[in-house]
């Protein structure tokens, strides 16, 4: 084997044999000086980069100076090499070369929804705005996000990213065989989400989420299946309940609790009141035992250290268990202590699945906040079902950011932040959205199925401002002279909150005068989850 000292002269000779034009320009790397310098400044700009490649390698990692743009007869900039396959799709800037989707040739400021779902070659064109996208690109992502690829002409300025698909989060597996998984969204994934974070968790039939507690408040919505939860408060008052899809639970910070899936398993959504919360930083009962000296455990629990000889060697996290035993009432009776059960008005669960929705033209809504779920003292939620073509009216919230989760269907949202910034995002089931406090927004159903999503607020009451109601309750002269709107329109402005407004499933429709379009009186659905 040759020594490096034997190879070095060969390397230097090879480098010096290169013409000056073929050598890389020297790069200055200088040591950052903090405080008083302690030695001579380091300058390695004259050291060549001529790394030894693998056996059988040929050629040079550097290109010739003839590739420079001002070197005369240089290589064509459009000559695609073998490492980048030539794009065989049309690259002409002529819109006529492409089959545009309905509405794509219309004025950009109309902001019509562009359905790229079946477009084999979606393009960044909206009216006279944008241009072609020859690639490389991820077309599946572009089909899901038409308002980012060909954004409405009304989008303006700088709005932080407000979408995170949970499907892009890493799913951490449980410790038992096929016991379940959890994936999360926090400010690492969605930096704008500073006040809340979410976790999507799946427990297989009869599996447990290990006994634990948190530094943050935990609010939960059950998406499918059933679960038994239990907890104890600082007074030793106990709690246990069996919940099903559409129900809620809430555990205040520090309250220890258990979660076990029913016979069909369970999937639930967790929302925490800390934007940087991490599911991996939960306080676990196994770690409590593993991180304290065994003598201390024996003293604390008044037993012999041999009691703990078979402790788990690591955290259980999510693991398989035996089927749930006993009825709800039997299980409650088995855990009661001298202080008895938790008072009913402090219950850690709320059976939202049994709440009848409030129906309006275009959809329905269920609202739950501390008015009806007192223990969740700063969590307020609106669960909306929006019929195809309809939309959650333009509104904003007074004191809280809004954390969204899309449970079914698809929709889009334009976020406006004063004085002049707005951006439009598209969402599918499983996506997280986030809207800063007092930023106006709507949620439009852009699909053919009902859109179901939730608005989670950090607020002791669910509150919002309706843009239409505000203008309807403002002197008409002020509205007319500010916006140059006809009085005939101002007379139609509502004086009540609409929540949802009906629409048309035709994405190119522009007339929504109730007497002028066929879907103005959409069938109201009782669907709520």
Coordinates of N, CA and C in Angstrom, one line a residue, residues 400-487:
X400 N -57.2 34.6 19.5 CA -56.4 33.4 19.4 C -56.0 33.1 18.0
X401 N -54.9 32.4 17.8 CA -54.6 31.8 16.5 C -55.5 30.6 16.3
X402 N -55.7 30.1 15.1 CA -56.5 29.0 14.8 C -55.7 27.9 14.3
X403 N -55.9 26.7 14.9 CA -55.2 25.5 14.5 C -56.3 24.6 13.8
X404 N -56.1 24.3 12.5 CA -57.1 23.5 11.8 C -56.6 22.0 11.6
X405 N -57.6 21.1 11.5 CA -57.3 19.8 11.1 C -58.5 19.4 10.1
X406 N -58.1 18.9 8.9 CA -59.1 18.5 7.9 C -59.4 17.0 8.0
X407 N -60.6 16.7 8.4 CA -61.0 15.3 8.7 C -61.5 14.6 7.4
X408 N -62.1 15.3 6.5 CA -62.7 14.7 5.3 C -62.8 15.7 4.2
X409 N -62.7 15.3 3.0 CA -62.9 16.2 1.8 C -61.7 17.0 1.5
X410 N -61.9 18.1 0.8 CA -60.8 19.0 0.4 C -61.3 20.4 0.4
X411 N -60.4 21.4 0.6 CA -60.9 22.8 0.5 C -59.7 23.7 0.4
X412 N -60.0 25.0 0.3 CA -58.9 26.0 0.2 C -59.2 27.1 1.1
X413 N -58.2 27.9 1.4 CA -58.2 29.0 2.4 C -57.3 30.1 1.9
X414 N -57.9 31.3 1.9 CA -57.0 32.5 1.7 C -56.8 33.2 3.0
X415 N -55.6 33.4 3.4 CA -55.3 34.1 4.6 C -54.9 35.5 4.3
X416 N -55.6 36.5 4.9 CA -55.3 37.9 4.7 C -54.7 38.5 6.0
X417 N -53.5 39.1 5.9 CA -52.9 39.8 7.0 C -52.6 41.2 6.6
X418 N -53.1 42.2 7.4 CA -53.0 43.6 7.0 C -51.5 44.1 7.0
X419 N -51.2 45.1 6.2 CA -52.2 45.8 5.5 C -52.5 45.2 4.1
X420 N -51.6 44.4 3.5 CA -51.8 44.0 2.1 C -51.3 42.7 1.7
X421 N -51.1 41.8 2.6 CA -50.6 40.4 2.3 C -51.7 39.4 2.3
X422 N -51.7 38.5 1.4 CA -52.6 37.4 1.4 C -52.0 36.2 0.6
X423 N -52.4 35.0 0.9 CA -51.9 33.8 0.2 C -53.0 32.7 0.3
X424 N -53.1 31.9 -0.7 CA -54.2 30.9 -0.8 C -53.5 29.5 -0.7
X425 N -54.1 28.7 0.2 CA -53.6 27.3 0.4 C -54.7 26.3 0.1
X426 N -54.3 25.1 -0.3 CA -55.2 24.0 -0.6 C -55.0 22.9 0.4
X427 N -56.1 22.3 0.9 CA -56.0 21.3 2.0 C -56.7 20.1 1.6
X428 N -56.2 18.9 2.0 CA -56.9 17.6 1.9 C -57.0 17.0 3.3
X429 N -57.8 15.9 3.3 CA -58.0 15.2 4.6 C -56.6 14.8 5.2
X430 N -56.4 15.0 6.5 CA -55.1 14.7 7.1 C -54.2 15.9 7.2
X431 N -54.6 17.0 6.6 CA -53.7 18.2 6.7 C -54.0 19.1 7.9
X432 N -52.9 19.7 8.3 CA -53.0 20.7 9.4 C -52.9 22.1 8.8
X433 N -53.7 23.0 9.2 CA -53.7 24.4 8.8 C -53.4 25.3 10.1
X434 N -52.9 26.5 9.8 CA -52.7 27.4 11.0 C -52.9 28.8 10.5
X435 N -53.6 29.6 11.3 CA -54.0 31.0 10.9 C -53.7 31.9 12.1
X436 N -52.9 32.9 11.9 CA -52.6 33.8 13.0 C -53.8 34.6 13.5
X437 N -53.8 35.0 14.7 CA -54.9 35.7 15.3 C -55.2 37.0 14.5
X438 N -56.5 37.3 14.3 CA -57.1 38.4 13.6 C -56.8 38.4 12.1
X439 N -56.2 37.4 11.6 CA -56.1 37.3 10.1 C -57.4 36.7 9.5
X440 N -57.9 37.4 8.6 CA -59.2 37.0 8.0 C -59.0 35.8 7.1
X441 N -60.0 34.9 7.0 CA -59.9 33.7 6.1 C -61.3 33.2 5.9
X442 N -61.4 32.3 4.9 CA -62.6 31.5 4.6 C -62.1 30.1 4.5
X443 N -63.0 29.2 4.4 CA -62.7 27.8 4.0 C -63.7 27.3 3.0
X444 N -63.3 27.1 1.8 CA -64.2 26.7 0.7 C -64.1 25.3 0.4
X445 N -65.2 24.6 0.2 CA -65.2 23.2 -0.2 C -65.0 23.2 -1.7
X446 N -63.8 22.6 -2.1 CA -63.5 22.6 -3.5 C -63.7 21.2 -4.1
X447 N -64.2 20.2 -3.3 CA -64.4 18.9 -3.8 C -65.9 18.5 -4.1
X448 N -66.1 17.3 -4.3 CA -67.5 16.8 -4.6 C -68.1 16.1 -3.4
X449 N -67.4 16.0 -2.3 CA -67.9 15.4 -1.0 C -67.9 16.5 0.1
X450 N -68.7 16.2 1.2 CA -68.6 17.2 2.3 C -67.2 17.4 2.8
X451 N -66.9 18.6 3.1 CA -65.6 19.0 3.8 C -65.9 19.0 5.3
X452 N -65.1 18.3 6.1 CA -65.3 18.3 7.5 C -63.9 18.7 8.1
X453 N -63.9 19.8 8.9 CA -62.7 20.2 9.5 C -63.0 20.9 10.8
X454 N -62.0 21.1 11.6 CA -62.1 21.7 13.0 C -61.3 23.0 13.1
X455 N -61.8 23.9 13.8 CA -61.1 25.1 14.2 C -60.8 25.1 15.7
X456 N -59.6 25.0 16.1 CA -59.2 24.9 17.5 C -58.6 26.2 17.9
X457 N -59.1 26.8 19.0 CA -58.6 28.1 19.4 C -58.1 28.0 20.9
X458 N -57.2 28.8 21.2 CA -56.8 28.9 22.6 C -57.5 30.1 23.2
X459 N -58.7 29.9 23.6 CA -59.6 30.9 24.1 C -60.7 30.3 25.0
X460 N -61.1 31.1 26.0 CA -62.1 30.6 27.0 C -63.5 30.6 26.4
X461 N -63.7 31.2 25.2 CA -65.0 31.2 24.5 C -64.7 31.1 23.0
X462 N -65.5 30.4 22.3 CA -65.4 30.4 20.8 C -66.0 31.7 20.3
X463 N -65.2 32.6 19.7 CA -65.6 33.8 19.2 C -65.0 34.1 17.8
X464 N -65.8 34.7 16.9 CA -65.3 35.1 15.6 C -66.1 36.4 15.2
X465 N -65.5 37.0 14.2 CA -66.2 38.2 13.6 C -66.5 37.8 12.1
X466 N -67.7 38.0 11.7 CA -68.2 37.7 10.4 C -68.0 39.0 9.6
X467 N -67.3 39.0 8.4 CA -67.1 40.1 7.6 C -68.4 40.7 7.1
X468 N -69.3 39.7 6.6 CA -70.6 40.2 6.1 C -71.5 40.8 7.1
X469 N -71.5 40.2 8.3 CA -72.4 40.7 9.4 C -71.8 42.1 9.8
X470 N -70.5 42.3 9.9 CA -69.9 43.6 10.2 C -70.4 44.7 9.3
X471 N -70.3 44.4 8.0 CA -70.7 45.4 7.0 C -72.2 45.6 7.1
X472 N -73.0 44.5 7.4 CA -74.4 44.7 7.5 C -74.9 45.5 8.7
X473 N -74.0 45.6 9.7 CA -74.3 46.3 10.9 C -73.6 47.7 10.9
X474 N -73.0 48.1 9.8 CA -72.3 49.4 9.7 C -73.2 50.3 8.9
X475 N -73.3 51.6 9.2 CA -74.1 52.5 8.4 C -73.9 52.3 6.9
X476 N -75.0 52.2 6.2 CA -74.8 51.9 4.8 C -74.1 53.0 4.0
X477 N -74.2 54.2 4.4 CA -73.5 55.3 3.8 C -72.0 55.1 3.9
X478 N -71.5 54.6 5.1 CA -70.1 54.4 5.3 C -69.6 53.3 4.3
X479 N -70.4 52.2 4.3 CA -70.0 51.1 3.4 C -70.0 51.6 1.9
X480 N -71.1 52.3 1.5 CA -71.2 52.7 0.1 C -70.1 53.6 -0.3
X481 N -69.7 54.6 0.5 CA -68.7 55.6 0.1 C -67.3 55.1 0.3
X482 N -67.1 54.0 1.1 CA -65.8 53.4 1.3 C -65.5 52.4 0.2
X483 N -66.4 51.6 -0.2 CA -66.2 50.5 -1.1 C -66.8 50.7 -2.5
X484 N -67.5 51.9 -2.7 CA -68.2 52.1 -4.0 C -69.1 51.0 -4.4
X485 N -69.8 50.5 -3.4 CA -70.8 49.4 -3.7 C -72.2 50.0 -3.9
X486 N -73.0 49.3 -4.7 CA -74.3 49.8 -4.9 C -75.2 49.6 -3.7
X487 N -76.1 50.5 -3.5 CA -77.0 50.4 -2.3 C -77.9 49.1 -2.4

